[in-house]
Coordinates of N, CA and C in Angstrom, one line a residue:
Chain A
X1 N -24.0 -9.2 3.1 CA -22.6 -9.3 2.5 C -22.2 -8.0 2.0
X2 N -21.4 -6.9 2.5 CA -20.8 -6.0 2.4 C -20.0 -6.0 1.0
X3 N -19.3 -6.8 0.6 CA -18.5 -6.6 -0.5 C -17.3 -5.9 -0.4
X4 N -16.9 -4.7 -0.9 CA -16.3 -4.0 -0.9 C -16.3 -3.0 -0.1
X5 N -15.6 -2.1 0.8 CA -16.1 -0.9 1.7 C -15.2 0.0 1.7
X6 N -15.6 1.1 1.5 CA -14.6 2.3 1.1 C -15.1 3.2 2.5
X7 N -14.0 3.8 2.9 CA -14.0 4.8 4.3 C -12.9 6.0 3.8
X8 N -13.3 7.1 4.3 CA -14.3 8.1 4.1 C -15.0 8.2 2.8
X9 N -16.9 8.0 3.0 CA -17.1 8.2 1.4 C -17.2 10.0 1.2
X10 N -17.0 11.2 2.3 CA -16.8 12.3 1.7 C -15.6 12.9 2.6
X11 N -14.8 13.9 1.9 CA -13.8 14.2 2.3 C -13.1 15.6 1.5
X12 N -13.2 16.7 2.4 CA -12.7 18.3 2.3 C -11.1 18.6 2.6
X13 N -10.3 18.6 2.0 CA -9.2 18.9 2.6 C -8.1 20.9 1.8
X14 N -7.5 20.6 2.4 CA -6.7 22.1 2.1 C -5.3 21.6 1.1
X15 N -5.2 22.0 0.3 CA -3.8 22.0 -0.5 C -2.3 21.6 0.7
X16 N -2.0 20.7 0.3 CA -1.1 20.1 1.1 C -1.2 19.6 2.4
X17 N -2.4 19.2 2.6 CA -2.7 18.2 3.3 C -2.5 16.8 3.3
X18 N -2.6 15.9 4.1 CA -2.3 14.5 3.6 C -3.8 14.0 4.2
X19 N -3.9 12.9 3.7 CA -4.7 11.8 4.0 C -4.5 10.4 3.4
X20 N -5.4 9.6 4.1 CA -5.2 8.4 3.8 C -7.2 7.7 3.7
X21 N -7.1 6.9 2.2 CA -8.3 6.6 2.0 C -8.3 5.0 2.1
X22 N -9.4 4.4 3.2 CA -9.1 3.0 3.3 C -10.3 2.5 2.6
X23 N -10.1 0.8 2.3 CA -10.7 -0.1 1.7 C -10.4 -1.8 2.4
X24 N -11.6 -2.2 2.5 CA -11.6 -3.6 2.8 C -12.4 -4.3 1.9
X25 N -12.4 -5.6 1.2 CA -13.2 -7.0 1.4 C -13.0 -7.8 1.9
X26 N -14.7 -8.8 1.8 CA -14.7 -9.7 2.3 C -14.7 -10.7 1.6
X27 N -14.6 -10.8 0.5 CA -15.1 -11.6 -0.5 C -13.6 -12.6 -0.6
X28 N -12.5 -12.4 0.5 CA -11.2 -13.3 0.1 C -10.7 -13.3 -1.3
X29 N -10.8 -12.0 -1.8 CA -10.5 -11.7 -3.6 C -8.4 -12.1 -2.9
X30 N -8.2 -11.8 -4.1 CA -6.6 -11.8 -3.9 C -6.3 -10.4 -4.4
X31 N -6.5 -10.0 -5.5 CA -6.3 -8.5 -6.3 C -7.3 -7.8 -5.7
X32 N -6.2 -6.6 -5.6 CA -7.0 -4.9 -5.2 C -7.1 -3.8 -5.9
X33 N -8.0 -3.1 -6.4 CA -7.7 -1.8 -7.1 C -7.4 -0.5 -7.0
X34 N -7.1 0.7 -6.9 CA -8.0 1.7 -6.7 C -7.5 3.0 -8.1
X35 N -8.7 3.1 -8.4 CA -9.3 3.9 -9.2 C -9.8 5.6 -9.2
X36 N -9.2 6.9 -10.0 CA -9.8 8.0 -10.0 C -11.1 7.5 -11.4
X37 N -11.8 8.3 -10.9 CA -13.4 8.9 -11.7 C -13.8 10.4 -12.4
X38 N -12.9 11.0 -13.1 CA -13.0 12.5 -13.2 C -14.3 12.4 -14.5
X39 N -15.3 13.5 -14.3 CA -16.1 13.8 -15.6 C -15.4 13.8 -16.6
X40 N -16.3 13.3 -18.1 CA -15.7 13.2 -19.3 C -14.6 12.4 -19.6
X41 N -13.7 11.3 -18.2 CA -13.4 10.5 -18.6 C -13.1 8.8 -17.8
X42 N -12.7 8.2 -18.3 CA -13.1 6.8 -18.2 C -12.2 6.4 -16.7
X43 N -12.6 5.8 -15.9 CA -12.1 5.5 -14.5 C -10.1 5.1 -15.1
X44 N -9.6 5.8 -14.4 CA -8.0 5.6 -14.8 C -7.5 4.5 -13.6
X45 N -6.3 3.3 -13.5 CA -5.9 2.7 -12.5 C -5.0 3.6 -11.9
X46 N -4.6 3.9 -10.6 CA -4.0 4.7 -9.6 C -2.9 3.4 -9.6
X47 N -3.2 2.3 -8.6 CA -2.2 1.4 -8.2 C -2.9 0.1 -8.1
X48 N -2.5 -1.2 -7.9 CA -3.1 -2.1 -8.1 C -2.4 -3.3 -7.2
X49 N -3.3 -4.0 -6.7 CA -2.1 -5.3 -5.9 C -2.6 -6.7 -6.2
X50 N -1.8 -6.9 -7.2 CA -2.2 -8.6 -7.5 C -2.5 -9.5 -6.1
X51 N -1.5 -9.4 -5.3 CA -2.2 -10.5 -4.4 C -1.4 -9.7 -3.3
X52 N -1.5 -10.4 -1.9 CA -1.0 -10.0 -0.7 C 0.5 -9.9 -0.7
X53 N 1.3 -8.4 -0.5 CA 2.4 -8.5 -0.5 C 3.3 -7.9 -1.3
X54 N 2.6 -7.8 -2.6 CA 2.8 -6.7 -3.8 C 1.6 -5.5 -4.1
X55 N 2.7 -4.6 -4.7 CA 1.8 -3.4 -5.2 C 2.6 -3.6 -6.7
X56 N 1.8 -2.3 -7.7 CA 2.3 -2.2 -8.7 C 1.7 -0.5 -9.1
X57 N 2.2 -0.5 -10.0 CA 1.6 1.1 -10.8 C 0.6 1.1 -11.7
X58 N -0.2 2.1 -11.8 CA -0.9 2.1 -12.7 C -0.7 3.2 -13.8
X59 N -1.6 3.4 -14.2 CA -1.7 4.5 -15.0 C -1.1 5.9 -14.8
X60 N -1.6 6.4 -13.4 CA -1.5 7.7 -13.2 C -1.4 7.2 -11.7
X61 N 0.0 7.0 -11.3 CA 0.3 6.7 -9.7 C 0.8 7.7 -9.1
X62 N 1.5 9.4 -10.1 CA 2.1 10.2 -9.2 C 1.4 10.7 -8.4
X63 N 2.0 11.0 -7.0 CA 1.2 12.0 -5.7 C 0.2 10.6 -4.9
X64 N 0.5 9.6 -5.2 CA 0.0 8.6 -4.2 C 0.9 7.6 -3.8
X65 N 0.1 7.0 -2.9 CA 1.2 5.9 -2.4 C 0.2 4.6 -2.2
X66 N 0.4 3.6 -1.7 CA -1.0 2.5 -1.1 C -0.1 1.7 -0.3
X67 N -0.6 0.9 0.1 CA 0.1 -0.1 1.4 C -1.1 -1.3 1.2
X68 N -0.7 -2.4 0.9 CA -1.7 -4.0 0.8 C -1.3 -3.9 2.1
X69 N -2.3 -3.9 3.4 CA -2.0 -4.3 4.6 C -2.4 -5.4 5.1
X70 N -3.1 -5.9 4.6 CA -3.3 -7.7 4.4 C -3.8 -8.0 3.4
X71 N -4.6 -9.5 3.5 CA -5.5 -9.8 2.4 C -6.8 -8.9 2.2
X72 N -7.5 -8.3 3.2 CA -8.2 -7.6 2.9 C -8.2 -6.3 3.0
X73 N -7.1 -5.7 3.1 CA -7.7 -4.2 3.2 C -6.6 -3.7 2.6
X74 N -6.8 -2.7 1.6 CA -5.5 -1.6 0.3 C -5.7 -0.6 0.8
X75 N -5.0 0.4 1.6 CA -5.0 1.7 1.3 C -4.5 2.4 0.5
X76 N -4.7 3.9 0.1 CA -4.1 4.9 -0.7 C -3.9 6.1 0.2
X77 N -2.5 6.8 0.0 CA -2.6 7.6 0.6 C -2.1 8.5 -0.2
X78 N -2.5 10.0 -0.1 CA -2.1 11.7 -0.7 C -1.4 12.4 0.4
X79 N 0.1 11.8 0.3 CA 0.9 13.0 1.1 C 1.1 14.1 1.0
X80 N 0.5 15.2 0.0 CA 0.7 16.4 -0.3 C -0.7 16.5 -1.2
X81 N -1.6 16.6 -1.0 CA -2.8 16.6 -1.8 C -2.6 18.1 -2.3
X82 N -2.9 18.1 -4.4 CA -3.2 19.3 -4.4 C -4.6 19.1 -5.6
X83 N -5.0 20.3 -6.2 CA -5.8 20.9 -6.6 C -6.5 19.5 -7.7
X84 N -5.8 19.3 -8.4 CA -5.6 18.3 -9.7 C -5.9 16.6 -9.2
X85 N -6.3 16.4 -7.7 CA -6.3 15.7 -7.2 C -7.3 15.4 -6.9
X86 N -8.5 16.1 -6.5 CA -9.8 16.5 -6.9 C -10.5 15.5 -7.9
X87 N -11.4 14.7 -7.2 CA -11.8 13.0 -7.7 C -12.6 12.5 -7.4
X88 N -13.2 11.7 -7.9 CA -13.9 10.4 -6.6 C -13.1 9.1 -7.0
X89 N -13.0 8.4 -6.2 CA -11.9 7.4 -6.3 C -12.3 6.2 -5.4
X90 N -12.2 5.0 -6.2 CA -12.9 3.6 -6.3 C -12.0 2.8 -6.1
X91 N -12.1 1.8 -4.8 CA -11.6 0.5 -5.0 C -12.2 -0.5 -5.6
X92 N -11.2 -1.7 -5.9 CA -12.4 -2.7 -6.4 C -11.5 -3.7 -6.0
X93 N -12.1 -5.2 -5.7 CA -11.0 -6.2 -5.9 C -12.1 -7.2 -6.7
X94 N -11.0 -8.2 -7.5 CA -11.2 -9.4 -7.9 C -10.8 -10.7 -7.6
X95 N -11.1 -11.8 -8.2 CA -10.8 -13.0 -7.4 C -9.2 -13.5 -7.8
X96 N -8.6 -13.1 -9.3 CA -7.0 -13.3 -9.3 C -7.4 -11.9 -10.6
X97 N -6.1 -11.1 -10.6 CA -5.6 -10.3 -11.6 C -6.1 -11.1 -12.9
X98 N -6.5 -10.5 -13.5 CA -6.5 -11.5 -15.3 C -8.4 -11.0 -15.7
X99 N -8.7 -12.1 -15.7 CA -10.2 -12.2 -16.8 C -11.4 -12.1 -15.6
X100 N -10.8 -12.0 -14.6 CA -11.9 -12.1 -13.6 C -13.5 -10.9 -13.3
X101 N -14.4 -11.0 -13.1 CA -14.6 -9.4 -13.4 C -14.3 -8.2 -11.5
X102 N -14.2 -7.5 -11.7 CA -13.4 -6.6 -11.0 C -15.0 -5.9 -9.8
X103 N -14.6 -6.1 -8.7 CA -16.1 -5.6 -7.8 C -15.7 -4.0 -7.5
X104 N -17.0 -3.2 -7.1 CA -16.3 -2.0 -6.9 C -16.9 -1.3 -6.0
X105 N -16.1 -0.6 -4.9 CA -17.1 0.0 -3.7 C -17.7 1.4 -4.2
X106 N -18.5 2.0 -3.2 CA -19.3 2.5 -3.7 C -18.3 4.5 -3.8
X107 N -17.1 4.3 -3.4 CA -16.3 5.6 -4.0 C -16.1 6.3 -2.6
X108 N -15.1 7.0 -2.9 CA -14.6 8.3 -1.3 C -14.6 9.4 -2.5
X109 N -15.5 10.7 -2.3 CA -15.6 12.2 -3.0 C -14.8 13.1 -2.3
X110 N -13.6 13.1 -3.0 CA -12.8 13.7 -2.2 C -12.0 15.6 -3.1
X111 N -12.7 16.3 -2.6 CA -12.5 17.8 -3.2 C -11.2 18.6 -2.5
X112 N -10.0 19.1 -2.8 CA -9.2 19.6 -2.3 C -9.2 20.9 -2.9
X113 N -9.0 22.0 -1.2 CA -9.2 23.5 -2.3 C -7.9 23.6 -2.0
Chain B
X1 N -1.1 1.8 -27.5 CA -2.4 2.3 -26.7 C -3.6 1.7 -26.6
X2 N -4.2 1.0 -26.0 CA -5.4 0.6 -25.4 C -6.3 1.9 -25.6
X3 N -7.6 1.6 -26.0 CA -8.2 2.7 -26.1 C -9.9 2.4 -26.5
X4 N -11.0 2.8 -26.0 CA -12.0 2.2 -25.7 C -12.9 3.9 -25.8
X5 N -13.9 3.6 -26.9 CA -15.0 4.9 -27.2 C -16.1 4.4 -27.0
X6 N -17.0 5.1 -26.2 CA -18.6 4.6 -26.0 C -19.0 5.8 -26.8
X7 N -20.7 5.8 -27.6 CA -21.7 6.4 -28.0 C -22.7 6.3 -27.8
X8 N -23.9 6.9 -27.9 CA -23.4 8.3 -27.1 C -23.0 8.3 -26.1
X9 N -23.0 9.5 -26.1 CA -22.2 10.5 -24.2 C -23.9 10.4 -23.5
X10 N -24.8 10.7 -24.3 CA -25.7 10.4 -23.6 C -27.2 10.2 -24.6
X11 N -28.1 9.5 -23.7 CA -29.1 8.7 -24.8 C -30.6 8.8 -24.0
X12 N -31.5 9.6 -24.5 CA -32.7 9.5 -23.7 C -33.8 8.7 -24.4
X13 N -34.3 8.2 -23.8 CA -35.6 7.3 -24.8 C -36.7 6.8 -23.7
X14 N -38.2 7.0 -24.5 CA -39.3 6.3 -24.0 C -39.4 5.0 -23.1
X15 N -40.0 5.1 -22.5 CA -40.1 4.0 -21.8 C -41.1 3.0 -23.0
X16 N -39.9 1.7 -23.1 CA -40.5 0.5 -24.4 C -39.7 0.7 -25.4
X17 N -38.8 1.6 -25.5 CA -37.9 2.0 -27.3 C -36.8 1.9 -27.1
X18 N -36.6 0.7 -27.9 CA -35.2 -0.3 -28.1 C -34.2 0.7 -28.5
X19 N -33.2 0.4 -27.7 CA -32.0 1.2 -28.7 C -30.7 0.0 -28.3
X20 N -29.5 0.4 -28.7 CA -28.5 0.2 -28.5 C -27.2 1.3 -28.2
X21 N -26.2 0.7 -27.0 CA -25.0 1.6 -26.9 C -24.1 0.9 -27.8
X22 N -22.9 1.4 -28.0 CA -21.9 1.5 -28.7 C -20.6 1.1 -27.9
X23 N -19.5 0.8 -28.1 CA -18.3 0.6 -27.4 C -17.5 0.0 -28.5
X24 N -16.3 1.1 -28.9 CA -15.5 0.5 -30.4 C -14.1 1.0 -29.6
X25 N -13.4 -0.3 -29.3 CA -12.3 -0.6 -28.9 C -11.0 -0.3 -29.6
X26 N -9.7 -0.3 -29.7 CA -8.2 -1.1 -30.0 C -7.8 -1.0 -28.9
X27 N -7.1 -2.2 -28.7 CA -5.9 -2.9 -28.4 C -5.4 -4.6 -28.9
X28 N -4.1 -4.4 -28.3 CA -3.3 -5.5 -29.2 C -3.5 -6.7 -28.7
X29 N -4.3 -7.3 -29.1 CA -5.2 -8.3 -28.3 C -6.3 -8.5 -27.6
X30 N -7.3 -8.8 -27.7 CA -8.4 -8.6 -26.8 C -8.2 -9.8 -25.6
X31 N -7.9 -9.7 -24.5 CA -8.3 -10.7 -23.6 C -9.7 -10.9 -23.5
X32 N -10.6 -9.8 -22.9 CA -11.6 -9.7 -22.4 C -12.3 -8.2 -22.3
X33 N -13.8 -8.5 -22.7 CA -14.2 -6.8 -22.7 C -15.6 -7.1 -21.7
X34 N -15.6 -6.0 -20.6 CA -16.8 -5.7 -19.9 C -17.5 -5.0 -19.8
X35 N -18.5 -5.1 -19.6 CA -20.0 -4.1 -19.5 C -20.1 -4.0 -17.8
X36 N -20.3 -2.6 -17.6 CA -20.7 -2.3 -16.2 C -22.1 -1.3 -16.3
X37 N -22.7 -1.2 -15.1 CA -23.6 0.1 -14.7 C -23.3 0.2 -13.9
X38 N -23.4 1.8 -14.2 CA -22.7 2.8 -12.9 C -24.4 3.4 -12.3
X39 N -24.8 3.5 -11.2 CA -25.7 4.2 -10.7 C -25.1 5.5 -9.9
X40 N -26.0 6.7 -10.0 CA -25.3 8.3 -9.3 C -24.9 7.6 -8.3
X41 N -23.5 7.9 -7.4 CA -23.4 8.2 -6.0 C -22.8 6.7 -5.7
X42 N -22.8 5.8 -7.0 CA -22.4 4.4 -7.0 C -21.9 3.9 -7.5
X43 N -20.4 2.9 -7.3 CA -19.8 2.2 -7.7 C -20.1 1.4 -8.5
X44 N -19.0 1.0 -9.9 CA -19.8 0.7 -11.1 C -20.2 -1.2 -10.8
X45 N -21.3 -1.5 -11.2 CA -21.8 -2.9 -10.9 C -21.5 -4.3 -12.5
X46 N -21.0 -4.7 -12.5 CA -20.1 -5.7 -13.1 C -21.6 -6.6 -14.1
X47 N -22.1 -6.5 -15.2 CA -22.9 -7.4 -15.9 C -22.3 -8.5 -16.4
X48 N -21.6 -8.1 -17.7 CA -21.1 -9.1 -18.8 C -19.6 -8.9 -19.1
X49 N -19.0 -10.4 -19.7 CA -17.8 -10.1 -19.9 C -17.9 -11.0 -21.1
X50 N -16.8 -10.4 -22.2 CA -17.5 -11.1 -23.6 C -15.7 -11.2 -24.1
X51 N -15.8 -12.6 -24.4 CA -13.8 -13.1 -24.2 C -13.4 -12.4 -26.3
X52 N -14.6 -13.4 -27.0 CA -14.6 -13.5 -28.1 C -15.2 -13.4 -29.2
X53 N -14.9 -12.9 -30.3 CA -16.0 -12.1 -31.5 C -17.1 -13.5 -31.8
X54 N -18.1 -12.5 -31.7 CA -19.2 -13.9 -32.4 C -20.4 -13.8 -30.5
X55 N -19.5 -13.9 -29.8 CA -20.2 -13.7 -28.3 C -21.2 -12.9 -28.3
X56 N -22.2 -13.8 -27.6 CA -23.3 -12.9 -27.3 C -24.1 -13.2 -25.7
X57 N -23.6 -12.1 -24.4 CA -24.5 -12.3 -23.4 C -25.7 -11.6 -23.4
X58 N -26.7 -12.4 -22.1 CA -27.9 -12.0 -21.8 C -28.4 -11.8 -20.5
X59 N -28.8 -10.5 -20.2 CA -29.7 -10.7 -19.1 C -31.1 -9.6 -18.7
X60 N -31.7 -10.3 -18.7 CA -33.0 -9.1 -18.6 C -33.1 -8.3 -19.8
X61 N -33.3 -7.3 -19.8 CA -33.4 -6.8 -20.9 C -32.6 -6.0 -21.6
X62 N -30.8 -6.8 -21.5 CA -30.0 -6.5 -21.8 C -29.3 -7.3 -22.5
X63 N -28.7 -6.9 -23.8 CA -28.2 -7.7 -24.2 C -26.7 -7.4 -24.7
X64 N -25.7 -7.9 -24.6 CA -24.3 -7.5 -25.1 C -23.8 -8.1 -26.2
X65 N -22.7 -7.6 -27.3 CA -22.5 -8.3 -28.1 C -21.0 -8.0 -28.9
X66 N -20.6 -8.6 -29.7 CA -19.0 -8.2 -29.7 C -18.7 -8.7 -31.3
X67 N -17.9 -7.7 -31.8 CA -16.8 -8.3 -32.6 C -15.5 -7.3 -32.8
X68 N -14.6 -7.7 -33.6 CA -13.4 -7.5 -33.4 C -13.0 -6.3 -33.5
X69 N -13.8 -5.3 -33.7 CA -13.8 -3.8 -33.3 C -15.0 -3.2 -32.6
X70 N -16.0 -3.6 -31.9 CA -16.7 -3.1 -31.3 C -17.6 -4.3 -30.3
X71 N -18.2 -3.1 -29.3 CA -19.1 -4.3 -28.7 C -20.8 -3.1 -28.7
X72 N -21.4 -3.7 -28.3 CA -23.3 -3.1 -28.5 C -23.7 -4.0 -27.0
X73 N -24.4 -3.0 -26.5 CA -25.2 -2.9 -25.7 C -26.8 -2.9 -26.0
X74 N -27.2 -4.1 -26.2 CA -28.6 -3.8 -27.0 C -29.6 -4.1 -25.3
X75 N -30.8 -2.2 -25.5 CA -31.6 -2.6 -24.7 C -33.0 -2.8 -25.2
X76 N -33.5 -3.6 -24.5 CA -34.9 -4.1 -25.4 C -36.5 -3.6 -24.3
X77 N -37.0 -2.8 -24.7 CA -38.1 -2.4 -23.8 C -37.7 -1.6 -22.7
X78 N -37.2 -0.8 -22.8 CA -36.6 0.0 -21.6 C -37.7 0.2 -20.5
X79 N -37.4 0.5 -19.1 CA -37.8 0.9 -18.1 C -37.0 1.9 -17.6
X80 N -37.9 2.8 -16.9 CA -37.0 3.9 -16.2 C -36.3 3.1 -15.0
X81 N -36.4 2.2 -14.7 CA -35.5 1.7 -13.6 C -33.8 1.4 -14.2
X82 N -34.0 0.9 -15.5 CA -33.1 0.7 -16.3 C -31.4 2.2 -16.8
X83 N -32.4 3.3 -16.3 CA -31.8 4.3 -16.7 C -30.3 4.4 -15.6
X84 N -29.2 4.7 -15.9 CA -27.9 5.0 -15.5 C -26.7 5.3 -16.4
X85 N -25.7 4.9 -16.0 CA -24.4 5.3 -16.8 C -24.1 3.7 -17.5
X86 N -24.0 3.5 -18.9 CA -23.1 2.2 -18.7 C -21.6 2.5 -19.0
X87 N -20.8 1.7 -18.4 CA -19.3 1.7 -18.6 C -19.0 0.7 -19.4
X88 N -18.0 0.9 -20.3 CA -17.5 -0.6 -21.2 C -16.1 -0.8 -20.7
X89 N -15.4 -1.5 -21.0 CA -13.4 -1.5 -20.6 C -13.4 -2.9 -21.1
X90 N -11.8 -2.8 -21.3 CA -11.3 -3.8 -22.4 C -9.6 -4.2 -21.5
X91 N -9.5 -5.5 -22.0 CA -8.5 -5.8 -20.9 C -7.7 -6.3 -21.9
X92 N -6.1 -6.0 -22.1 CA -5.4 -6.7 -23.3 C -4.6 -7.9 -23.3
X93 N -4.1 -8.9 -24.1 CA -3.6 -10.1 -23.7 C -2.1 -9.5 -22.9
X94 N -1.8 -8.5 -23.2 CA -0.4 -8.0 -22.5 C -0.6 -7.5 -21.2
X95 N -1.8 -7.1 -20.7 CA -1.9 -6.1 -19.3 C -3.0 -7.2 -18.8
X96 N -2.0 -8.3 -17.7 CA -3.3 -8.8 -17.4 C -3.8 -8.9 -16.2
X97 N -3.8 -7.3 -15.6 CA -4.4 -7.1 -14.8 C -4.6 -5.5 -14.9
X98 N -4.5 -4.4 -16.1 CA -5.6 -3.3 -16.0 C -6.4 -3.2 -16.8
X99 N -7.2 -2.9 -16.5 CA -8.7 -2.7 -17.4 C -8.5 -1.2 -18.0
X100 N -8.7 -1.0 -19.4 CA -9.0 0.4 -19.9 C -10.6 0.6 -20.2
X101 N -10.8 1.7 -19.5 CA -12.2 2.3 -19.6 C -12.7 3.4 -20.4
X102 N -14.1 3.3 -21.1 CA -14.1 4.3 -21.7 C -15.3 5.4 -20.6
X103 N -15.9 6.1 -21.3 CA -15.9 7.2 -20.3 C -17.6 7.4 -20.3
X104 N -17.8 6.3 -20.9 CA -19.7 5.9 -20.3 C -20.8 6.9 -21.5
X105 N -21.5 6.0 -21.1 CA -22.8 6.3 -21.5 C -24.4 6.9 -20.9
X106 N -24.7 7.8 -20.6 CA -25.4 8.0 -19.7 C -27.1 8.0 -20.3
X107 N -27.7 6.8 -19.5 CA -28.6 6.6 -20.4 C -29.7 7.3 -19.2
X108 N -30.8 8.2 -19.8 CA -32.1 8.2 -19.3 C -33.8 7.4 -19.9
X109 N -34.7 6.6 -19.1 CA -35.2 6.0 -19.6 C -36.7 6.9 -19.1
X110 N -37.2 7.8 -20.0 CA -38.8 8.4 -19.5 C -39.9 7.7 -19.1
X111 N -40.4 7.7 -18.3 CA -41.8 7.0 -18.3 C -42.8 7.1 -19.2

């Protein structure tokens, strides 16, 4: 049982580059996450999708974008990746938005010079 | 502001010597507060969720615990296997779907 699966888990790019970081489950959750991880502080929400069809904001959503492209797979994408961007960065999904607890893949390390 | 402090930043102890982590919360309302372990190179792994003050989960030689400003991480007989990051996050009756995270605990457990 796979769970959660994050593609690319490492990733080099150049200042203004773009990419795109995918995520699938299998678990038929309805909510998606994805998450930055910087030292010294606490995983921040990027963007979030309650169920199939919606996105929403999180915390710190500028310089990204995401697409719910079905029930199981969120991407994010950095159409202008710069310096400050520099992360590792976590999907998770759960079974509905709310009290549920939140699963989480194992991260894409993504360094922009 | 939602806002979630772990203690320490980091905690080393014998293998067998009980300690406890720390996690002292605000926000305007508690929905729900979780415990995770993070392992290097690993996505954080989901233990306990503790709705309301007085709560107390268990597992293995972990135990979690809560009241209305804080929660504890109590570990009992440590093993080096035991050793990682724990995460705590707090979810508010108004945001009911982000989790605020604090910024971990990084436990080492000696042999």
């Amino acid at each position: 049982n796979a769970g959660v699966t994050q593609t690319p888990k490492f990733q080099v790019l150049k200042t203004g580059q773009s990419m795109t970081l995918q995520c699938a489950q299998d678990m038929n959750h309805n909510s998606m996450y994805w998450y930055r991880q910087d030292p010294g502080m606490g995983l921040r929400l990027i963007y979030y999708s309650a169920s199939e069809g919606t996105t929403d904001k999180g915390e710190v959503p500028n310089g990204y974008n995401v697409s719910r492209l079905n029930k199981r797979e969120f991407s994010l994408r950095l159409e202008s990746a710069a310096p400050s961007q520099t992360s590792v960065y976590f999907c998770a999904s759960s079974e509905i938005a709310g009290t549920q607890p939140q699963h989480f893949g194992d991260g894409t390390r993504l360094s922009i010079l | 502001e939602d806002q979630v402090t772990q203690s320490p930043e980091a905690l080393r102890l014998q293998e067998g010597e009980s300690s406890s982590l720390n996690c002292s919360y605000t926000v305007s309302g508690l929905r729900g507060l979780f415990w995770y372990r993070q392992d290097p190179g690993k996505g954080p792994e989901f233990l306990f969720t503790l709705y309301s003050a007085g709560e107390e989960k268990e597992k293995e030689r972990l135990k979690a615990t809560l009241t209305k400003k804080e929660s504890f991480l109590h570990i009992t007989a440590p093993k080096p296997e035991d050793s990682a990051t724990y995460l705590c996050a707090v979810q508010a009756r108004g945001s009911a779907r982000q989790l605020t995270f604090g910024s971990g605990t990084q436990l080492t457990v000696l042999p």
